[in-house]
JSON list of C-alpha atoms and ligand atoms in Angstrom, two decimals:
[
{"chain": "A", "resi": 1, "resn": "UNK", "atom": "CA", "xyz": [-137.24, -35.87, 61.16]},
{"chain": "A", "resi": 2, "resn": "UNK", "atom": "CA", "xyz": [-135.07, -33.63, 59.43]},
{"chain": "A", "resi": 3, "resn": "UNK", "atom": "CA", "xyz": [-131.36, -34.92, 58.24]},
{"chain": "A", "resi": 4, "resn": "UNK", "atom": "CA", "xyz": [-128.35, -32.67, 59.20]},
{"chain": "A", "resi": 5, "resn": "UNK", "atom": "CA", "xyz": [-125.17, -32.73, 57.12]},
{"chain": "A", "resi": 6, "resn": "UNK", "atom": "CA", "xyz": [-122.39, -33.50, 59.51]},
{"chain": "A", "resi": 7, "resn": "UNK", "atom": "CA", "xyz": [-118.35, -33.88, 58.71]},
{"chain": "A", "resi": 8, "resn": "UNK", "atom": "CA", "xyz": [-115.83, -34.98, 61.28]},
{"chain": "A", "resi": 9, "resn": "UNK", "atom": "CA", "xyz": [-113.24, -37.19, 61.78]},
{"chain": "A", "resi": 10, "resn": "UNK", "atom": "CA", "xyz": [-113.55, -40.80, 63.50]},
{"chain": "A", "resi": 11, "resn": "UNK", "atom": "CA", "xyz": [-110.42, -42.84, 64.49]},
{"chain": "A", "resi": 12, "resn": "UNK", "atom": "CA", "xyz": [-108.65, -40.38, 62.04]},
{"chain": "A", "resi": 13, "resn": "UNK", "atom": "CA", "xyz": [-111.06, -41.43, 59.15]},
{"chain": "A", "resi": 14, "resn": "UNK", "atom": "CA", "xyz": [-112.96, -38.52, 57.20]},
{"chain": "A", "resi": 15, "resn": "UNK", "atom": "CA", "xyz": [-116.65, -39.32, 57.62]},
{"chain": "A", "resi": 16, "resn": "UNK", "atom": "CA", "xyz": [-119.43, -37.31, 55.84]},
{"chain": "A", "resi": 17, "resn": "UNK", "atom": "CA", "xyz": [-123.28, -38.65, 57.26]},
{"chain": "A", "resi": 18, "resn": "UNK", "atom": "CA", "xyz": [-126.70, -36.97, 57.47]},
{"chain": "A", "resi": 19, "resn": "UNK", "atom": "CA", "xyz": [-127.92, -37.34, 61.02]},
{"chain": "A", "resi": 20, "resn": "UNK", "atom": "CA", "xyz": [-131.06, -36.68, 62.34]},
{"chain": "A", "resi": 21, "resn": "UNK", "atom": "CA", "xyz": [-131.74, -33.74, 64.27]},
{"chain": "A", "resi": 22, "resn": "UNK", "atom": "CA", "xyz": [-131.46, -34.92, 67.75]},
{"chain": "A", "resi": 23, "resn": "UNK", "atom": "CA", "xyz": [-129.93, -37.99, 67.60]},
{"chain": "A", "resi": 24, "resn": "UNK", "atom": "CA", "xyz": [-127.21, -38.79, 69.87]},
{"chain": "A", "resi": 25, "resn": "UNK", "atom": "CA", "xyz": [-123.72, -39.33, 69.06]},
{"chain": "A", "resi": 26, "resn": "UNK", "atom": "CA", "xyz": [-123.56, -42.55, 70.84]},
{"chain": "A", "resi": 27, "resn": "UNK", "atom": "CA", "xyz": [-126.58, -43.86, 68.32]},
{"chain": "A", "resi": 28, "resn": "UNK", "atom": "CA", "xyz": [-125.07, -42.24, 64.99]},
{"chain": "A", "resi": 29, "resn": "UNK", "atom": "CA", "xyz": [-121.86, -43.78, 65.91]},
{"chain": "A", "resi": 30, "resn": "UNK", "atom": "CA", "xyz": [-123.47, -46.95, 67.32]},
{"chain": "A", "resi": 31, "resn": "UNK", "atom": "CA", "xyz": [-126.50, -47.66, 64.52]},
{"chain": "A", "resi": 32, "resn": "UNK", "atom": "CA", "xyz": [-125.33, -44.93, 61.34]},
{"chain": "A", "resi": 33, "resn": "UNK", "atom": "CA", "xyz": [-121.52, -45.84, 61.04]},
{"chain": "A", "resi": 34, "resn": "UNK", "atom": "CA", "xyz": [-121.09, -48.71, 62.23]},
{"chain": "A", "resi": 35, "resn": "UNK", "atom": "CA", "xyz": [-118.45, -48.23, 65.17]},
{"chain": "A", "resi": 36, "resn": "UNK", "atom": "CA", "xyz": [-120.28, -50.68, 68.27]},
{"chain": "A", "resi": 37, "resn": "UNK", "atom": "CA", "xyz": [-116.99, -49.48, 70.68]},
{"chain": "A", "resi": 38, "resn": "UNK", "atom": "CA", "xyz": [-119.10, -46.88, 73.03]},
{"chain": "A", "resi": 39, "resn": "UNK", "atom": "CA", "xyz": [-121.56, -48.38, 74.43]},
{"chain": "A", "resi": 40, "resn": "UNK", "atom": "CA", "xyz": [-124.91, -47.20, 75.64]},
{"chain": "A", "resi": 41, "resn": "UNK", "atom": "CA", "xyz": [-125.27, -47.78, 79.11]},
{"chain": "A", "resi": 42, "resn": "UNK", "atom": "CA", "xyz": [-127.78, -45.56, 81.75]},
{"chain": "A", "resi": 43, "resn": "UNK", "atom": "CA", "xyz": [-127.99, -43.05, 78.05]},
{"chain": "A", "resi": 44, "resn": "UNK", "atom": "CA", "xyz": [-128.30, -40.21, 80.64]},
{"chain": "A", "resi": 45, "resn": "UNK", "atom": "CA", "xyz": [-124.69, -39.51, 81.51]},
{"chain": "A", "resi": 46, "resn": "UNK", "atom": "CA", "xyz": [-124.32, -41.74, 84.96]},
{"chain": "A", "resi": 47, "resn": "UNK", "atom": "CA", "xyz": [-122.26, -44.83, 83.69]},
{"chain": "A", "resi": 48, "resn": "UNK", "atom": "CA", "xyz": [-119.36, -42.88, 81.56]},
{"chain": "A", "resi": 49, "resn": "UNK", "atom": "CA", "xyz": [-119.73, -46.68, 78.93]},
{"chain": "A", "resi": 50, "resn": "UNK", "atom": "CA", "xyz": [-120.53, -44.24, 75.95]},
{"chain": "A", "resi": 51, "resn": "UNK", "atom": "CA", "xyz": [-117.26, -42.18, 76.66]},
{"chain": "A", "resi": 52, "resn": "UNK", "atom": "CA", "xyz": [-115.52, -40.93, 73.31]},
{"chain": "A", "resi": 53, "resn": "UNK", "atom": "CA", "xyz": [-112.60, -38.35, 72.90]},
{"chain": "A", "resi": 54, "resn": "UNK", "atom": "CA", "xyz": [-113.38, -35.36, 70.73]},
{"chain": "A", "resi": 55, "resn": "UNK", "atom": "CA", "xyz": [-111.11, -32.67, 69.98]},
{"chain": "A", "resi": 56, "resn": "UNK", "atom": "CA", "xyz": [-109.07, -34.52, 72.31]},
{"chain": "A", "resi": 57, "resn": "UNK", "atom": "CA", "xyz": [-111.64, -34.10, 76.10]},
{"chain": "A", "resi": 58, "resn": "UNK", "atom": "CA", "xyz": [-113.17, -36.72, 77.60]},
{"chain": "A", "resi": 59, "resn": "UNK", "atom": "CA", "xyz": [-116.72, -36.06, 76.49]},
{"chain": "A", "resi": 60, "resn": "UNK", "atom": "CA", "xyz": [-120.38, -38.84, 76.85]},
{"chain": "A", "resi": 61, "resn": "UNK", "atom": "CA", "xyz": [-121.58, -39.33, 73.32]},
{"chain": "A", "resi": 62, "resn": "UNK", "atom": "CA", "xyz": [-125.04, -40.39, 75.26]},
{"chain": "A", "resi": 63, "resn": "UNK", "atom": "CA", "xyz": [-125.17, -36.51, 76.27]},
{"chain": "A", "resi": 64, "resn": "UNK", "atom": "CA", "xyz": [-123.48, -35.04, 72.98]},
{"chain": "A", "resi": 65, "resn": "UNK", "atom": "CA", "xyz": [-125.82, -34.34, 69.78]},
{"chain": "A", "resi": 66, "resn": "UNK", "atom": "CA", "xyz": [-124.36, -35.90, 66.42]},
{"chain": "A", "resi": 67, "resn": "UNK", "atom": "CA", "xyz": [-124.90, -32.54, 64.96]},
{"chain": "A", "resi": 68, "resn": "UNK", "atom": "CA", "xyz": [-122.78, -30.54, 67.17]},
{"chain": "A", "resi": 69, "resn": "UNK", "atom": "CA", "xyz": [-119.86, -32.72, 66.06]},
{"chain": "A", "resi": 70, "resn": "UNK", "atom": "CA", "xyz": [-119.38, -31.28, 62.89]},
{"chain": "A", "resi": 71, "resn": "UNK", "atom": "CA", "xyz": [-115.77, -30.58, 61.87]},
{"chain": "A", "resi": 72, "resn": "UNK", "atom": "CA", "xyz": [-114.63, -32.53, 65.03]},
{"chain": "A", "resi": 73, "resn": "UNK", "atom": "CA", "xyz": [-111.60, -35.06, 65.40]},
{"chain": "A", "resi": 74, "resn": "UNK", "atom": "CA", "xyz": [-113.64, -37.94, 67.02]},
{"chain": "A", "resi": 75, "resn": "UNK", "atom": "CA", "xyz": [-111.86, -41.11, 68.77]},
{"chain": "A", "resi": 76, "resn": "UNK", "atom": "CA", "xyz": [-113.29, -44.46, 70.20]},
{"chain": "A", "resi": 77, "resn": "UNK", "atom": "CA", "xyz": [-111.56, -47.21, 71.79]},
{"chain": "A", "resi": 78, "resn": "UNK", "atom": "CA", "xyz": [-112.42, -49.23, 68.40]},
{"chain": "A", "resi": 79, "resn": "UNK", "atom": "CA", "xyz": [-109.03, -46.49, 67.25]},
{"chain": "A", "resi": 80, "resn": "UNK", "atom": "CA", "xyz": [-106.85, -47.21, 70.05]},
{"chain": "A", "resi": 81, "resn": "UNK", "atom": "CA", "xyz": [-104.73, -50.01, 68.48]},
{"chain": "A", "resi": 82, "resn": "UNK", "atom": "CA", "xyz": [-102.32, -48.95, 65.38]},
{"chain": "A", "resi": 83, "resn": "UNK", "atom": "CA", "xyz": [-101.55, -51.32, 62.75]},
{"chain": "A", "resi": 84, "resn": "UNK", "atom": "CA", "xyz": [-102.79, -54.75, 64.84]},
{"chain": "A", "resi": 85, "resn": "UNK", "atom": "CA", "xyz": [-101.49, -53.68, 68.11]},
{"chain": "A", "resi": 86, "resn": "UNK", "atom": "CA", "xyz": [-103.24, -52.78, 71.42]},
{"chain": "A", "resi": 87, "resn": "UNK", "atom": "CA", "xyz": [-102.52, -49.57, 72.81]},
{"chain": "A", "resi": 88, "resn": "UNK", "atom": "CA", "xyz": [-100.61, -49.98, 75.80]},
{"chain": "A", "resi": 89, "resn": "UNK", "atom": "CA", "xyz": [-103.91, -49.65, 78.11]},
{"chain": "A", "resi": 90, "resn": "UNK", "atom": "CA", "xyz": [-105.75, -52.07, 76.17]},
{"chain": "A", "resi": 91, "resn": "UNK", "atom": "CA", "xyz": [-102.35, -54.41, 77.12]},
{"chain": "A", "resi": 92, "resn": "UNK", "atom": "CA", "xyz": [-102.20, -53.35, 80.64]},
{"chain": "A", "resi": 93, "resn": "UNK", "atom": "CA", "xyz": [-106.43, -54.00, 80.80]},
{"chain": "A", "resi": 94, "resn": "UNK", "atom": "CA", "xyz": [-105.80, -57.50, 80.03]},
{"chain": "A", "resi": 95, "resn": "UNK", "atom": "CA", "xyz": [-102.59, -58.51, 81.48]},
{"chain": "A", "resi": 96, "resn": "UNK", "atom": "CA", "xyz": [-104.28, -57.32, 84.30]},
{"chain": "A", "resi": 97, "resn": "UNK", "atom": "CA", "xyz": [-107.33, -59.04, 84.70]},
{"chain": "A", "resi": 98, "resn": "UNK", "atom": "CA", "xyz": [-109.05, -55.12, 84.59]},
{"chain": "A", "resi": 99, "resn": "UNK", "atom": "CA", "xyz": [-111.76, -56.27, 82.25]},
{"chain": "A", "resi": 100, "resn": "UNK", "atom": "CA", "xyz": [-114.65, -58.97, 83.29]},
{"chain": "A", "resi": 101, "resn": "UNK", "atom": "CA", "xyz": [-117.78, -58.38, 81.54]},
{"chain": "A", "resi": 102, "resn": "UNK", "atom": "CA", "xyz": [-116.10, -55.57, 79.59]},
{"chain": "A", "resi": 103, "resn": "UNK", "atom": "CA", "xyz": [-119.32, -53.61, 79.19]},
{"chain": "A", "resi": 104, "resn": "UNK", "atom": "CA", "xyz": [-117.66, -50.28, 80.81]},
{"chain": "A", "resi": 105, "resn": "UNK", "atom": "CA", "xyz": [-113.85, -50.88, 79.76]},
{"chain": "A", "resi": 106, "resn": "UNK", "atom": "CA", "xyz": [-114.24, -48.73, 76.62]},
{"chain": "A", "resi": 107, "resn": "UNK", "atom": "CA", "xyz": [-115.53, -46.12, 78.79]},
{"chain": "A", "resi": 108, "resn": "UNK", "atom": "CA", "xyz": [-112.90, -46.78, 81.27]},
{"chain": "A", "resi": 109, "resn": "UNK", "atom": "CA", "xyz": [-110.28, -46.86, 78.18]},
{"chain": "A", "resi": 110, "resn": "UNK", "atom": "CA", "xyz": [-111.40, -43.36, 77.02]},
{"chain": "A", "resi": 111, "resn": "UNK", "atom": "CA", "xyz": [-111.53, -42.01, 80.73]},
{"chain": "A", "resi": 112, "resn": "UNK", "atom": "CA", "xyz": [-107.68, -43.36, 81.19]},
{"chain": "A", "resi": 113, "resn": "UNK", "atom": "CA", "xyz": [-106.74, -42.43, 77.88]},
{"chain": "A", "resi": 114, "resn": "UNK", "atom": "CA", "xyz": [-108.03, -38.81, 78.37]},
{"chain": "A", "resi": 115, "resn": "UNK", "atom": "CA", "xyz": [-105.59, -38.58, 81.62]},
{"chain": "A", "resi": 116, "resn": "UNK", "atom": "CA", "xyz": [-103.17, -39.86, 80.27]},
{"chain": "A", "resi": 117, "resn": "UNK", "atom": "CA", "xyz": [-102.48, -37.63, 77.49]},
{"chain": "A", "resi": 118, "resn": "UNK", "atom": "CA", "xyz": [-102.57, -34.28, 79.70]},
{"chain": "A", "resi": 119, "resn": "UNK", "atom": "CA", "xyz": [-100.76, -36.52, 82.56]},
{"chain": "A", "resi": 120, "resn": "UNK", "atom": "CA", "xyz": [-98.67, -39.39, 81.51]},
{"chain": "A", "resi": 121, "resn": "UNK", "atom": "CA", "xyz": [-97.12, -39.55, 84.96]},
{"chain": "A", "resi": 122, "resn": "UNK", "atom": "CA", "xyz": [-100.03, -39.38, 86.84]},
{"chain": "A", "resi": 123, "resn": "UNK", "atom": "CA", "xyz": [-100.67, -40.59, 90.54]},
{"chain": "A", "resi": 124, "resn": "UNK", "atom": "CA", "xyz": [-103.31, -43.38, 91.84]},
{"chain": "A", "resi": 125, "resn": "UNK", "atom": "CA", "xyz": [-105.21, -40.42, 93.17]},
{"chain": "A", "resi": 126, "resn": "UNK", "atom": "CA", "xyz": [-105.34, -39.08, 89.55]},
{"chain": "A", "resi": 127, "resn": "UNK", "atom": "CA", "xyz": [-106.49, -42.25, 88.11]},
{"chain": "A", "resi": 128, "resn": "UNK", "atom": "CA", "xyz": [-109.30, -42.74, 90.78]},
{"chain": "A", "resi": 129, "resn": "UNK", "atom": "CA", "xyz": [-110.32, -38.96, 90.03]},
{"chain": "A", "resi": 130, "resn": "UNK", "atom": "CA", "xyz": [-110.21, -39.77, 86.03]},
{"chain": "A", "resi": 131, "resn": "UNK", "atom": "CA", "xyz": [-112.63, -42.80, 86.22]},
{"chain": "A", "resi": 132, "resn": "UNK", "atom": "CA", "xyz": [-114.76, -41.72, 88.79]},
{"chain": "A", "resi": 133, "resn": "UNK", "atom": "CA", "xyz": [-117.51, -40.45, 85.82]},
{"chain": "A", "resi": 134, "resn": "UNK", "atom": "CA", "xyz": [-117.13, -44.38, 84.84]},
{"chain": "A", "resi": 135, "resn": "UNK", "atom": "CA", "xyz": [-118.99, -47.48, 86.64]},
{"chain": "A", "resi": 136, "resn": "UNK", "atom": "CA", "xyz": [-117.75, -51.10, 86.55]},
{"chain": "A", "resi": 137, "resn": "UNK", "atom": "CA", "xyz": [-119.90, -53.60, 88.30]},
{"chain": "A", "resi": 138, "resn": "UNK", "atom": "CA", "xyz": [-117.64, -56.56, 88.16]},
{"chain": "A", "resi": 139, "resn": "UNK", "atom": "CA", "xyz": [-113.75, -55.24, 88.85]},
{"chain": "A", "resi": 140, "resn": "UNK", "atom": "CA", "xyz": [-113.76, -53.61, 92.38]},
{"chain": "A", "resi": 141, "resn": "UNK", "atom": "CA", "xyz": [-112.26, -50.95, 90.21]},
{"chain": "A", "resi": 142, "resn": "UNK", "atom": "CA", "xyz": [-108.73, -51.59, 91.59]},
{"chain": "A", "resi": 143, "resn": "UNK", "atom": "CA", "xyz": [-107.72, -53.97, 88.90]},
{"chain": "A", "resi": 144, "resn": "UNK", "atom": "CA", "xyz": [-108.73, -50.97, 86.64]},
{"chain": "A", "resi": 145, "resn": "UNK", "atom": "CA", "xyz": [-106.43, -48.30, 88.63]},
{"chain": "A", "resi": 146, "resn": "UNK", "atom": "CA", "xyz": [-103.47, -50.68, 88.52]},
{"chain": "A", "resi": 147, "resn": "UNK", "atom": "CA", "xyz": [-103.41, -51.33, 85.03]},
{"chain": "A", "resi": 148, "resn": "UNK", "atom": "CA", "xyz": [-103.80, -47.42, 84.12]},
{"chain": "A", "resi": 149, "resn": "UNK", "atom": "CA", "xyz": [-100.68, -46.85, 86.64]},
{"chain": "A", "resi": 150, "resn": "UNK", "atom": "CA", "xyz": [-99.00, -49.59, 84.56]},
{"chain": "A", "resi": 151, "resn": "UNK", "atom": "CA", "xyz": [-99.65, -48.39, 81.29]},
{"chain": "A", "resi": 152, "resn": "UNK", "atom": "CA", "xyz": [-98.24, -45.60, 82.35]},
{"chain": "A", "resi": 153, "resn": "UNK", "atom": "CA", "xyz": [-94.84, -46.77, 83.63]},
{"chain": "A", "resi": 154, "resn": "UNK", "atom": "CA", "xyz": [-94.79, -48.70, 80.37]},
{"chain": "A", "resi": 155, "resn": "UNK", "atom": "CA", "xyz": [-95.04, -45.16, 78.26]},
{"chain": "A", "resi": 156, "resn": "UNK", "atom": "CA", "xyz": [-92.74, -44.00, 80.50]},
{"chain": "A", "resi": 157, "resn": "UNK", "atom": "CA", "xyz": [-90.29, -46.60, 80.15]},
{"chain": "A", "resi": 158, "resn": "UNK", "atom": "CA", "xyz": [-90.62, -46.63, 76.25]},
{"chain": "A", "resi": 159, "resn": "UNK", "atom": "CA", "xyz": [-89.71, -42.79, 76.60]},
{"chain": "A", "resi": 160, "resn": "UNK", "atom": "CA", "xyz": [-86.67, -43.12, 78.39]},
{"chain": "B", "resi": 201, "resn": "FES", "atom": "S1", "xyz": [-124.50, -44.33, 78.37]},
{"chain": "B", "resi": 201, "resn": "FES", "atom": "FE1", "xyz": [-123.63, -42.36, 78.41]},
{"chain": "B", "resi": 201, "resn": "FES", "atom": "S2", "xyz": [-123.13, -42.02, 80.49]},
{"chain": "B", "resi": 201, "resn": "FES", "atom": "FE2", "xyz": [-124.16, -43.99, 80.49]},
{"chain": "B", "resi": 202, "resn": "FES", "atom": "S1", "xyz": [-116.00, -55.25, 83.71]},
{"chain": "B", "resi": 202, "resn": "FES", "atom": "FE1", "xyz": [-118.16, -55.54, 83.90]},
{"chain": "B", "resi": 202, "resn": "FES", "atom": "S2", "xyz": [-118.90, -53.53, 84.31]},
{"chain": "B", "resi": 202, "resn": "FES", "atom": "FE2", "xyz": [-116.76, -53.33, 84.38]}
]
């Protein structure tokens, strides 16, 4: 198959590859560079697990063509922490208990982290909207919505 130049950002890293034509951005990310964070799930845009930011929206790398990515700015979950520390949703996830298997929460991380940028005050109603592309199995999802309200209060609070 023939190789495509591609250039974009990941996690604020320059990258330069040759992908495939055709191949998914979830399996150039995934098998070409390395970064295991989005994970392939249904790979037909149902579960929201391969979720990734680029250029900033919430966008399913399952559904998204490595070679369309060229000259984007690219983020996984695997660039949410900064210098050794969790982002504040990775810390609300865990404090509380919104991860089991863990198999969506990147998905769920990008989903919450996507909201939370273009709402940082946002209401439960919000959150359930924002994850509603996502599917966890284990949660109940309401561990999930609490700890997305909480990292936001914490922003908040680190604002003020
Ligand atoms: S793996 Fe992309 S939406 Fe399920
Ligand atoms: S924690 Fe297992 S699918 Fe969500």
């Amino acid at each position: 198959m023939a190789k495509v130049p591609v250039q974009f950002t990941l996690n604020g890293e320059d990258k330069a590859e040759f992908v495939e034509s055709g191949v998914t951005l979830l399996k150039a990310l995934r098998e070409k560079i390395g970064d295991t964070s989005p994970k392939g799930g249904c790979q037909q845009g149902t579960c929201g697990a391969c979720s990734v930011l680029i250029d900033g929206e919430l966008r399913l790398s399952c559904l998204t063509l490595a070679e369309t990515c060229d000259g984007a700015s690219i983020v996984t979950t695997a660039g949410l922490a900064e210098g050794g520390v969790m982002h504040p949703l990775q810390r609300a996830f865990l404090d509380g208990f919104a991860t089991q298997c863990g198999f969506c929460t990147p998905g769920m991380l990008m989903a919450a982290k996507a909201l939370l940028d273009r709402n940082p005050d946002p209401t439960r109603d919000d959150v359930v909207e924002a994850i509603s592309g996502n599917i966890c199995r284990c949660t109940g999802y309401e561990p999930i919505i609490q700890a997305v309200l909480s990292a936001a209060r914490a922003n908040s609070h680190q604002v003020a």
